[in-house]
Amino acid sequence: MSTQPVDTTDLWEGFNALDTQQATTAPWEDPAPLKGPRTLADFPTHALPGWLRTFVSAVAEETQTPVDLAGSIGLSVLATAAGGRSVVQVRGSWREPTNLYVVVALPPANRKSAVFALLSDPLFDAEQRLKEASGPAIVEAQMTARLAKEAADNAASKAAKAAPDERDALVESALALAQTAESVKVPMEPQLLADDATAETVTSRLAEQGDRISVMSAEGEIFDIMAGRYTSGGVNLGVFLKGHAGDRLRVDRQTRKEYIENPAVTMGICVQPQVLEAIGRNEAARGRGLLGRFLYSLPKSLVGYRKSEPDPIPDDVKATYNRNIIDLTLALADWTDPAVLQLSPDAHTALVQFQDRVEPKLRQREGSLGHISDWAGKVVGATARIAGLLHLAEHLENGHTVPVSPETMRGAIELGEYFTSHGLAAFDSMGADQTADRATSLLEMLRAQGWGEFSKRDLMLKVSRSEFPTADALDPALGLLEDHGYVRALPIQRTRGRGRPPSPRYLTHPRLTAPNH
């Protein structure tokens, strides 16, 4: 019995018509905002050790500034004291150094310089004590070097004047003395803080200061460099990239050769919010990955709401803070191999649980951190670093002999979540979420056109080709508009015969075509 093929064209056309009718008549819900002001977490001062928490709160009160500013810079101060001198043993070969890059974005007139001075003053005191302690050794080394050079010069002069039968032995002796003179190294005066943020200065200070240096500034010059004068070939940011991770750094130039085995750069800086926006427009700066290494804090300015007569910082609170920062800095200053900070089993478990919560958020499409995965992929490591710093601040004399407690780790995780909240807002201002930006661009264009229905081909005739070079480039932005209820995809119409399929079509939310909307 023979069978004839069944023509299903009419059946499919019926399905198409039904699906189209359902899409057209289905009620519209209120669309969800594509981007809106983020809810920023409050700075968790309770996560800080008692003496640091008390001082940070007192500084915020006396200066009438957000506690975020003093708290964030306080972490940078701890990182200056411990960076390059301690590491956190996370697991296996994973170790995190304890240097940090922290940036606070605040508009002018927020007394940033006063806060920086109060927090960083004990670092300068510690630096001065280190200089005084190293003075005799430097003088001795200078004298030894001068005497050794004089001896080598005299031996060379004597060998040059010697009779032929004596010359070989004298030359050999002169060479040995010259090598001895060359081997005498005169140590540099200790320095904790770099004078400026140029790559050349930071690299030189790293080489001179045992592979560690800190840049702390209420002006944030490095961000100004990236936002304005930075070009892909104009500024060498390698020292800042490698100085965060501790990757080996070599500088081989005509004027100098420097080799830094384990560079540890710390940064605690303040910028104006518009600087972040300017950096977002600089593709070269964003592409290098430096922005993904900073912890961002975007406090709410208190200007206009400040007390005229705030409570001053109690003398004993300030004295305790200064003493503890100096003691911590001096205690770690002489460590050549870094102190290894171990995690207690419960602290390790808490960090793993935090990592398990973060990981799904890094997914590109549905993850809330997918568009800043370069930054968010480092937040667990940054949290481990913060835990190490909090631990050292709690155990000023014996931190390397006591494991990091689960309470300390939970405090570090709260701080990691705080910086995640603010990091998302910072990258919003830097334009990191390109899909949302492009969807917003499409939304504005649809409002202007007033289309109740449109195709991708219609869009391609109107959009900027620099933003949407191909029709496929529209898909992520259209998908986001559909997810948020601004547009609705119509069923793809199947056609008889061959040929190019019709361009996908969409309905727009009635609000977009309503007058005066």
Short mmCIF file of C-alpha atoms in Angstrom, two decimals:
data_model
loop_
_atom_site.label_atom_id
_atom_site.label_comp_id
_atom_site.label_asym_id
_atom_site.label_seq_id
_atom_site.Cartn_x
_atom_site.Cartn_y
_atom_site.Cartn_z
CA MET A 1 0.00 0.00 0.00
CA SER A 2 1.58 3.31 -1.09
CA THR A 3 1.41 6.46 1.00
CA GLN A 4 1.52 10.03 -0.23
CA PRO A 5 3.51 12.69 1.62
CA VAL A 6 1.30 14.94 3.70
CA ASP A 7 1.51 18.66 2.99
CA THR A 8 1.79 20.26 6.46
CA THR A 9 2.19 23.82 5.21
CA ASP A 10 -1.36 24.81 6.06
CA LEU A 11 -1.00 23.20 9.50
CA TRP A 12 2.17 25.21 10.27
CA GLU A 13 0.56 28.39 9.00
CA GLY A 14 -2.32 27.77 11.39
CA PHE A 15 0.09 27.33 14.29
CA ASN A 16 1.93 30.52 13.30
CA ALA A 17 -1.29 32.48 13.18
CA LEU A 18 -2.36 31.16 16.58
CA ASP A 19 1.01 31.90 18.19
CA THR A 20 1.06 35.37 16.70
CA GLN A 21 -2.44 36.07 17.96
CA GLN A 22 -1.50 34.93 21.47
CA ALA A 23 1.65 37.10 21.46
CA THR A 24 -0.33 40.08 20.21
CA THR A 25 -3.25 39.82 22.62
CA ALA A 26 -1.40 38.71 25.77
CA PRO A 27 -1.52 41.44 28.45
CA TRP A 28 1.58 43.50 29.12
CA GLU A 29 3.05 43.80 32.62
CA ASP A 30 4.98 46.81 33.85
CA PRO A 31 8.54 46.63 32.48
CA ALA A 32 11.41 46.32 34.93
CA PRO A 33 14.13 49.01 34.90
CA LEU A 34 17.19 48.05 32.88
CA LYS A 35 19.51 49.88 35.22
CA GLY A 36 18.76 51.74 38.37
CA PRO A 37 20.48 53.05 41.45
CA ARG A 38 22.06 50.17 43.30
CA THR A 39 21.53 49.61 46.99
CA LEU A 40 24.98 50.13 48.47
CA ALA A 41 25.94 48.15 51.55
CA ASP A 42 26.89 50.02 54.72
CA PHE A 43 30.52 49.75 55.77
CA PRO A 44 30.65 46.97 58.42
CA THR A 45 32.74 48.65 61.09
CA HIS A 46 31.88 45.79 63.46
CA ALA A 47 34.07 43.54 61.30
CA LEU A 48 37.18 45.49 62.35
CA PRO A 49 39.19 44.71 65.49
CA GLY A 50 38.06 46.77 68.48
CA TRP A 51 40.90 49.32 68.59
CA LEU A 52 40.67 49.96 64.83
CA ARG A 53 36.86 50.08 64.85
CA THR A 54 36.89 52.64 67.66
CA PHE A 55 39.43 54.88 65.92
CA VAL A 56 37.72 54.68 62.50
CA SER A 57 34.40 55.66 64.05
CA ALA A 58 36.03 58.51 65.99
CA VAL A 59 37.76 59.82 62.85
CA ALA A 60 34.45 59.74 60.96
CA GLU A 61 32.78 61.68 63.78
CA GLU A 62 35.48 64.33 64.21
CA THR A 63 35.90 64.96 60.47
CA GLN A 64 32.18 64.51 59.72
CA THR A 65 32.97 62.15 56.85
CA PRO A 66 31.45 58.80 55.88
CA VAL A 67 32.85 55.97 57.98
CA ASP A 68 33.56 54.15 54.69
CA LEU A 69 36.42 56.57 54.00
CA ALA A 70 38.26 56.00 57.27
CA GLY A 71 37.45 52.28 57.25
CA SER A 72 38.72 51.70 53.72
CA ILE A 73 41.87 53.72 54.26
CA GLY A 74 42.38 51.90 57.56
CA LEU A 75 42.57 48.62 55.63
CA SER A 76 45.17 50.22 53.34
CA VAL A 77 47.20 51.24 56.37
CA LEU A 78 47.17 47.66 57.65
CA ALA A 79 48.20 46.49 54.17
CA THR A 80 51.08 48.98 54.19
CA ALA A 81 52.29 47.56 57.49
CA ALA A 82 51.93 43.91 56.45
CA GLY A 83 52.18 43.89 52.65
CA GLY A 84 55.23 42.05 51.39
CA ARG A 85 55.84 40.66 54.86
CA SER A 86 52.96 38.18 55.23
CA VAL A 87 50.82 35.84 53.14
CA VAL A 88 47.62 33.91 53.81
CA GLN A 89 47.79 30.17 53.20
CA VAL A 90 44.43 29.43 51.57
CA ARG A 91 44.94 25.86 50.38
CA GLY A 92 47.53 23.86 48.48
CA SER A 93 49.77 26.23 46.57
CA TRP A 94 47.21 29.07 46.78
CA ARG A 95 48.65 31.83 48.90
CA GLU A 96 47.38 35.38 48.99
CA PRO A 97 49.71 38.28 49.83
CA THR A 98 48.34 40.88 52.20
CA ASN A 99 48.76 44.01 50.08
CA LEU A 100 45.57 45.70 48.85
CA TYR A 101 44.46 48.23 46.23
CA VAL A 102 41.64 50.37 47.67
CA VAL A 103 40.00 53.39 46.06
CA VAL A 104 37.32 55.61 47.60
CA ALA A 105 35.26 57.84 45.28
CA LEU A 106 34.05 61.04 46.95
CA PRO A 107 33.29 64.52 45.59
CA PRO A 108 35.30 67.59 46.71
CA ALA A 109 34.91 69.23 50.15
CA ASN A 110 34.74 65.90 51.99
CA ARG A 111 37.89 66.47 54.09
CA LYS A 112 39.69 63.55 52.52
CA SER A 113 43.14 64.95 53.29
CA ALA A 114 42.33 65.24 57.00
CA VAL A 115 41.19 61.60 57.13
CA PHE A 116 44.26 60.41 55.23
CA ALA A 117 46.55 62.30 57.60
CA LEU A 118 44.93 60.88 60.74
CA LEU A 119 45.08 57.31 59.42
CA SER A 120 48.54 57.41 57.84
CA ASP A 121 50.50 59.51 60.37
CA PRO A 122 51.70 56.48 62.37
CA LEU A 123 53.15 54.99 59.17
CA PHE A 124 55.43 58.02 58.85
CA ASP A 125 56.36 57.66 62.52
CA ALA A 126 57.18 53.98 61.97
CA GLU A 127 59.19 54.91 58.88
CA GLN A 128 61.20 57.41 60.89
CA ARG A 129 61.94 54.80 63.57
CA LEU A 130 63.10 52.36 60.91
CA LYS A 131 65.41 55.03 59.50
CA GLU A 132 66.88 55.75 62.92
CA ALA A 133 67.40 52.05 63.60
CA SER A 134 69.08 51.47 60.26
CA GLY A 135 71.29 54.56 60.44
CA PRO A 136 74.37 52.94 62.02
CA ALA A 137 74.27 49.99 59.61
CA ILE A 138 74.03 52.35 56.62
CA VAL A 139 76.97 54.45 57.85
CA GLU A 140 79.03 51.30 58.44
CA ALA A 141 78.20 49.97 54.97
CA GLN A 142 79.08 53.33 53.38
CA MET A 143 82.43 53.36 55.17
CA THR A 144 83.15 49.76 54.21
CA ALA A 145 82.28 50.46 50.59
CA ARG A 146 84.50 53.55 50.47
CA LEU A 147 87.47 51.77 52.05
CA ALA A 148 87.02 48.78 49.76
CA LYS A 149 86.94 51.02 46.69
CA GLU A 150 90.03 52.91 47.83
CA ALA A 151 91.85 49.63 48.40
CA ALA A 152 90.82 48.38 44.95
CA ASP A 153 91.88 51.67 43.31
CA ASN A 154 95.26 51.64 45.08
CA ALA A 155 95.84 48.03 44.07
CA ALA A 156 94.96 48.82 40.46
CA SER A 157 97.32 51.80 40.46
CA LYS A 158 100.10 49.73 41.97
CA ALA A 159 99.57 46.94 39.41
CA ALA A 160 99.71 49.44 36.56
CA LYS A 161 103.13 50.70 37.73
CA ALA A 162 104.59 47.30 38.64
CA ALA A 163 107.44 45.57 36.85
CA PRO A 164 106.37 42.89 34.36
CA ASP A 165 107.43 40.02 36.63
CA GLU A 166 105.21 41.36 39.46
CA ARG A 167 102.28 42.62 37.41
CA ASP A 168 100.25 39.38 37.10
CA ALA A 169 100.07 38.80 40.85
CA LEU A 170 99.21 42.45 41.53
CA VAL A 171 96.52 42.48 38.84
CA GLU A 172 95.00 39.35 40.35
CA SER A 173 95.00 41.00 43.77
CA ALA A 174 93.48 44.20 42.33
CA LEU A 175 90.70 42.23 40.66
CA ALA A 176 89.88 40.44 43.90
CA LEU A 177 89.72 43.74 45.78
CA ALA A 178 87.55 45.27 43.03
CA GLN A 179 85.12 42.35 43.27
CA THR A 180 85.02 42.76 47.04
CA ALA A 181 84.29 46.47 46.68
CA GLU A 182 81.57 45.72 44.16
CA SER A 183 79.91 43.21 46.50
CA VAL A 184 79.49 45.71 49.33
CA LYS A 185 75.89 46.87 49.20
CA VAL A 186 74.86 50.02 50.98
CA PRO A 187 71.23 49.65 52.13
CA MET A 188 68.78 52.40 51.31
CA GLU A 189 67.01 54.33 54.01
CA PRO A 190 63.74 52.54 54.83
CA GLN A 191 60.68 53.99 53.12
CA LEU A 192 57.11 52.73 53.46
CA LEU A 193 55.29 55.27 51.29
CA ALA A 194 56.17 56.37 47.77
CA ASP A 195 56.35 60.08 47.06
CA ASP A 196 54.24 59.78 43.91
CA ALA A 197 52.40 57.16 41.89
CA THR A 198 54.43 57.10 38.68
CA ALA A 199 55.38 53.65 37.46
CA GLU A 200 59.07 54.54 37.43
CA THR A 201 59.07 55.77 41.02
CA VAL A 202 57.14 52.79 42.33
CA THR A 203 59.41 50.34 40.50
CA SER A 204 62.54 51.97 41.87
CA ARG A 205 61.19 52.03 45.41
CA LEU A 206 60.24 48.36 45.18
CA ALA A 207 63.79 47.49 44.15
CA GLU A 208 65.23 49.56 46.98
CA GLN A 209 62.80 48.63 49.76
CA GLY A 210 62.82 44.86 49.85
CA ASP A 211 60.10 44.38 47.20
CA ARG A 212 57.38 46.41 48.93
CA ILE A 213 56.04 49.96 48.80
CA SER A 214 52.74 51.75 49.40
CA VAL A 215 51.04 54.58 47.53
CA MET A 216 48.55 56.53 49.62
CA SER A 217 47.01 59.70 48.29
CA ALA A 218 43.92 61.80 48.82
CA GLU A 219 44.14 62.81 45.15
CA GLY A 220 44.55 59.48 43.33
CA GLU A 221 47.08 60.51 40.66
CA ILE A 222 47.29 57.04 39.13
CA PHE A 223 43.59 57.19 38.28
CA ASP A 224 44.06 60.64 36.75
CA ILE A 225 46.83 59.19 34.59
CA MET A 226 44.59 56.36 33.41
CA ALA A 227 41.58 58.62 32.87
CA GLY A 228 43.34 61.35 30.91
CA ARG A 229 46.91 60.98 29.75
CA TYR A 230 47.01 57.20 29.59
CA THR A 231 47.38 55.62 26.15
CA SER A 232 48.18 52.05 25.26
CA GLY A 233 51.82 52.93 24.61
CA GLY A 234 52.26 55.93 26.88
CA VAL A 235 52.29 54.66 30.45
CA ASN A 236 53.75 51.43 31.75
CA LEU A 237 51.26 49.96 34.21
CA GLY A 238 53.09 46.64 34.48
CA VAL A 239 54.44 47.40 37.95
CA PHE A 240 50.90 47.98 39.24
CA LEU A 241 49.58 44.81 37.61
CA LYS A 242 52.41 42.61 38.89
CA GLY A 243 52.71 44.48 42.18
CA HIS A 244 49.20 43.39 43.14
CA ALA A 245 49.67 39.68 42.48
CA GLY A 246 53.33 39.45 43.45
CA ASP A 247 54.47 38.32 40.00
CA ARG A 248 58.19 38.57 39.25
CA LEU A 249 59.13 41.93 37.73
CA ARG A 250 62.16 42.73 35.56
CA VAL A 251 63.10 46.19 34.33
CA ASP A 252 65.87 46.23 31.73
CA ARG A 253 66.52 49.69 30.33
CA GLN A 254 69.53 51.63 29.19
CA THR A 255 69.52 53.73 32.35
CA ARG A 256 68.86 50.97 34.87
CA LYS A 257 68.26 47.29 35.45
CA GLU A 258 66.02 46.22 38.30
CA TYR A 259 64.80 42.80 39.36
CA ILE A 260 62.01 42.36 41.91
CA GLU A 261 61.27 38.78 42.93
CA ASN A 262 58.02 39.27 44.86
CA PRO A 263 56.71 42.82 44.36
CA ALA A 264 54.06 43.92 46.83
CA VAL A 265 52.42 47.27 46.08
CA THR A 266 49.68 48.66 48.30
CA MET A 267 47.42 51.52 47.26
CA GLY A 268 44.96 53.53 49.28
CA ILE A 269 43.68 56.43 47.23
CA CYS A 270 40.72 58.76 46.83
CA VAL A 271 39.28 60.05 43.56
CA GLN A 272 36.38 62.18 42.49
CA PRO A 273 33.44 60.17 41.10
CA GLN A 274 33.77 61.68 37.64
CA VAL A 275 37.27 60.20 37.37
CA LEU A 276 35.76 56.72 37.40
CA GLU A 277 33.40 57.74 34.61
CA ALA A 278 36.33 59.07 32.58
CA ILE A 279 38.26 55.84 32.99
CA GLY A 280 35.25 53.93 31.70
CA ARG A 281 35.63 55.75 28.39
CA ASN A 282 39.29 54.73 28.09
CA GLU A 283 39.30 51.28 26.48
CA ALA A 284 43.07 50.93 26.82
CA ALA A 285 43.00 51.47 30.59
CA ARG A 286 40.08 49.09 31.10
CA GLY A 287 41.60 46.45 28.87
CA ARG A 288 44.79 46.07 30.88
CA GLY A 289 42.98 44.62 33.89
CA LEU A 290 44.21 47.11 36.49
CA LEU A 291 40.68 48.22 37.36
CA GLY A 292 39.83 44.65 38.30
CA ARG A 293 42.42 44.72 41.09
CA PHE A 294 40.94 47.59 43.11
CA LEU A 295 38.43 47.38 45.93
CA TYR A 296 35.93 50.20 45.43
CA SER A 297 34.09 52.26 48.02
CA LEU A 298 31.45 54.82 46.97
CA PRO A 299 30.26 56.43 50.21
CA LYS A 300 27.41 58.89 50.37
CA SER A 301 28.76 62.40 50.92
CA LEU A 302 27.79 64.07 54.19
CA VAL A 303 28.29 67.60 52.83
CA GLY A 304 25.22 69.60 53.81
CA TYR A 305 24.46 67.34 56.78
CA ARG A 306 27.56 67.84 58.93
CA LYS A 307 27.67 68.88 62.57
CA SER A 308 29.34 72.18 63.36
CA GLU A 309 30.79 70.90 66.65
CA PRO A 310 31.44 67.14 66.38
CA ASP A 311 33.00 65.07 69.12
CA PRO A 312 36.81 65.10 68.95
CA ILE A 313 38.84 61.91 68.81
CA PRO A 314 39.63 60.85 72.40
CA ASP A 315 43.35 61.06 73.12
CA ASP A 316 43.57 57.48 74.36
CA VAL A 317 41.81 56.17 71.23
CA LYS A 318 44.25 57.99 68.97
CA ALA A 319 47.26 56.93 71.05
CA THR A 320 46.21 53.28 70.95
CA TYR A 321 45.74 53.38 67.17
CA ASN A 322 49.10 55.06 66.57
CA ARG A 323 50.93 52.65 68.88
CA ASN A 324 49.37 49.55 67.35
CA ILE A 325 50.08 50.58 63.76
CA ILE A 326 53.69 51.41 64.64
CA ASP A 327 54.14 48.15 66.56
CA LEU A 328 52.68 46.05 63.74
CA THR A 329 54.83 47.77 61.14
CA LEU A 330 58.03 47.38 63.13
CA ALA A 331 57.27 43.78 64.09
CA LEU A 332 57.03 42.74 60.42
CA ALA A 333 59.64 45.07 58.94
CA ASP A 334 62.58 42.66 59.29
CA TRP A 335 60.85 39.59 57.85
CA THR A 336 62.65 38.56 54.67
CA ASP A 337 60.57 35.44 54.07
CA PRO A 338 56.92 36.38 54.60
CA ALA A 339 55.04 35.28 57.70
CA VAL A 340 52.60 32.54 56.68
CA LEU A 341 49.13 32.95 58.19
CA GLN A 342 47.17 29.72 58.45
CA LEU A 343 43.39 29.40 58.36
CA SER A 344 41.60 27.43 61.05
CA PRO A 345 39.41 24.62 59.65
CA ASP A 346 36.22 26.59 60.33
CA ALA A 347 37.69 29.74 58.75
CA HIS A 348 38.62 27.71 55.67
CA THR A 349 35.09 26.31 55.50
CA ALA A 350 33.59 29.80 55.72
CA LEU A 351 35.80 31.00 52.87
CA VAL A 352 34.88 27.99 50.71
CA GLN A 353 31.18 28.62 51.33
CA PHE A 354 31.67 32.24 50.29
CA GLN A 355 33.44 31.09 47.13
CA ASP A 356 30.58 28.70 46.38
CA ARG A 357 28.14 31.63 46.62
CA VAL A 358 30.22 33.84 44.37
CA GLU A 359 31.04 31.33 41.62
CA PRO A 360 27.56 31.03 40.00
CA LYS A 361 27.32 34.82 39.92
CA LEU A 362 30.30 34.92 37.54
CA ARG A 363 28.35 33.30 34.70
CA GLN A 364 28.27 35.58 31.69
CA ARG A 365 24.54 35.58 30.91
CA GLU A 366 22.58 35.03 34.09
CA GLY A 367 25.24 35.82 36.69
CA SER A 368 24.86 39.13 38.53
CA LEU A 369 28.65 39.54 38.44
CA GLY A 370 29.20 38.13 34.97
CA HIS A 371 29.81 41.53 33.38
CA ILE A 372 32.60 42.28 35.91
CA SER A 373 34.05 38.79 36.20
CA ASP A 374 37.58 40.20 35.88
CA TRP A 375 36.97 41.99 39.19
CA ALA A 376 34.59 39.53 40.86
CA GLY A 377 36.85 36.58 40.07
CA LYS A 378 39.36 38.11 42.50
CA VAL A 379 36.97 38.95 45.34
CA VAL A 380 37.50 35.65 47.19
CA GLY A 381 41.25 36.18 47.12
CA ALA A 382 40.78 39.78 48.26
CA THR A 383 38.62 38.51 51.13
CA ALA A 384 41.40 36.13 52.19
CA ARG A 385 43.83 39.07 52.16
CA ILE A 386 41.47 41.14 54.31
CA ALA A 387 41.12 38.23 56.73
CA GLY A 388 44.90 38.10 57.07
CA LEU A 389 45.06 41.82 57.83
CA LEU A 390 42.25 41.67 60.39
CA HIS A 391 43.98 38.69 61.99
CA LEU A 392 47.30 40.54 62.29
CA ALA A 393 45.49 43.54 63.76
CA GLU A 394 43.92 41.26 66.38
CA HIS A 395 47.22 39.50 67.16
CA LEU A 396 49.80 42.25 66.94
CA GLU A 397 52.70 40.21 68.35
CA ASN A 398 52.05 36.61 67.38
CA GLY A 399 49.74 36.53 64.39
CA HIS A 400 51.93 34.02 62.56
CA THR A 401 51.60 31.52 65.42
CA VAL A 402 47.79 31.62 65.71
CA PRO A 403 45.39 30.44 62.97
CA VAL A 404 42.83 32.84 61.52
CA SER A 405 39.57 32.34 63.41
CA PRO A 406 36.16 31.78 61.79
CA GLU A 407 34.94 35.02 63.40
CA THR A 408 37.72 36.94 61.66
CA MET A 409 36.94 35.24 58.36
CA ARG A 410 33.24 36.06 58.66
CA GLY A 411 34.17 39.70 59.24
CA ALA A 412 36.38 39.62 56.15
CA ILE A 413 33.53 38.09 54.14
CA GLU A 414 31.23 40.94 55.22
CA LEU A 415 33.84 43.36 53.98
CA GLY A 416 34.14 41.36 50.74
CA GLU A 417 30.38 41.64 50.28
CA TYR A 418 30.55 45.36 51.02
CA PHE A 419 33.20 45.88 48.34
CA THR A 420 31.18 43.72 45.93
CA SER A 421 28.15 45.96 46.38
CA HIS A 422 30.21 49.08 45.80
CA GLY A 423 32.24 47.48 43.03
CA LEU A 424 29.07 46.86 41.03
CA ALA A 425 28.13 50.54 41.36
CA ALA A 426 31.66 51.63 40.44
CA PHE A 427 31.69 49.53 37.30
CA ASP A 428 28.23 50.85 36.43
CA SER A 429 29.75 54.35 36.34
CA MET A 430 32.64 53.01 34.29
CA GLY A 431 30.23 51.48 31.77
CA ALA A 432 31.26 47.87 32.32
CA ASP A 433 27.80 46.43 31.55
CA GLN A 434 27.83 47.00 27.80
CA THR A 435 24.75 44.86 27.20
CA ALA A 436 22.67 47.05 29.52
CA ASP A 437 24.13 50.19 27.96
CA ARG A 438 23.29 48.96 24.46
CA ALA A 439 19.81 47.87 25.52
CA THR A 440 19.27 51.37 26.92
CA SER A 441 20.39 52.80 23.58
CA LEU A 442 17.87 50.58 21.75
CA LEU A 443 15.14 51.56 24.19
CA GLU A 444 15.71 55.26 23.56
CA MET A 445 15.64 54.67 19.81
CA LEU A 446 12.38 52.68 20.01
CA ARG A 447 10.77 55.48 22.03
CA ALA A 448 11.90 58.01 19.43
CA GLN A 449 10.58 55.94 16.51
CA GLY A 450 7.26 55.08 18.17
CA TRP A 451 7.11 51.65 16.52
CA GLY A 452 4.41 49.31 17.78
CA GLU A 453 6.08 46.48 15.89
CA PHE A 454 9.50 46.24 14.31
CA SER A 455 12.01 43.82 12.82
CA LYS A 456 15.72 43.42 13.34
CA ARG A 457 16.13 44.72 9.82
CA ASP A 458 14.29 47.89 10.83
CA LEU A 459 16.67 48.32 13.75
CA MET A 460 19.78 47.87 11.61
CA LEU A 461 18.68 50.80 9.46
CA LYS A 462 18.58 53.10 12.51
CA VAL A 463 21.25 51.99 14.99
CA SER A 464 24.88 53.05 15.10
CA ARG A 465 27.05 50.53 13.27
CA SER A 466 29.92 51.21 15.67
CA GLU A 467 27.67 50.00 18.51
CA PHE A 468 25.91 47.25 16.52
CA PRO A 469 28.15 46.24 13.61
CA THR A 470 26.00 43.21 12.66
CA ALA A 471 22.42 42.02 13.16
CA ASP A 472 23.71 39.32 15.53
CA ALA A 473 25.14 42.06 17.75
CA LEU A 474 21.56 43.12 18.47
CA ASP A 475 20.64 39.81 20.09
CA PRO A 476 22.05 40.33 23.63
CA ALA A 477 20.46 43.79 23.93
CA LEU A 478 17.13 42.61 22.47
CA GLY A 479 17.20 39.61 24.81
CA LEU A 480 17.66 41.94 27.78
CA LEU A 481 14.79 44.16 26.60
CA GLU A 482 12.61 41.08 26.28
CA ASP A 483 13.62 39.78 29.71
CA HIS A 484 12.65 43.14 31.25
CA GLY A 485 9.30 43.31 29.43
CA TYR A 486 9.95 46.14 26.98
CA VAL A 487 9.59 44.04 23.83
CA ARG A 488 8.01 40.71 22.94
CA ALA A 489 9.34 38.44 20.22
CA LEU A 490 6.79 37.29 17.65
CA PRO A 491 6.87 33.70 16.42
CA ILE A 492 9.14 33.23 13.43
CA GLN A 493 6.95 32.92 10.36
CA ARG A 494 7.67 29.82 8.32
CA THR A 495 7.35 30.46 4.59
CA ARG A 496 6.68 28.28 1.59
CA GLY A 497 9.60 27.34 -0.61
CA ARG A 498 13.21 28.43 -0.27
CA GLY A 499 14.82 31.76 0.19
CA ARG A 500 16.00 33.93 3.03
CA PRO A 501 13.77 33.64 6.09
CA PRO A 502 12.01 36.82 7.20
CA SER A 503 13.70 39.07 9.73
CA PRO A 504 12.61 38.33 13.33
CA ARG A 505 9.88 40.70 14.47
CA TYR A 506 9.04 42.15 17.87
CA LEU A 507 6.18 43.98 19.54
CA THR A 508 6.97 46.97 21.74
CA HIS A 509 5.37 47.67 25.09
CA PRO A 510 2.43 50.06 24.63
CA ARG A 511 4.08 52.53 26.98
CA LEU A 512 6.86 53.07 24.47
CA THR A 513 4.41 54.28 21.82
CA ALA A 514 2.10 56.24 24.14
CA PRO A 515 2.18 60.01 23.60
CA ASN A 516 4.28 62.06 26.04
CA HIS A 517 5.82 58.96 27.57
#
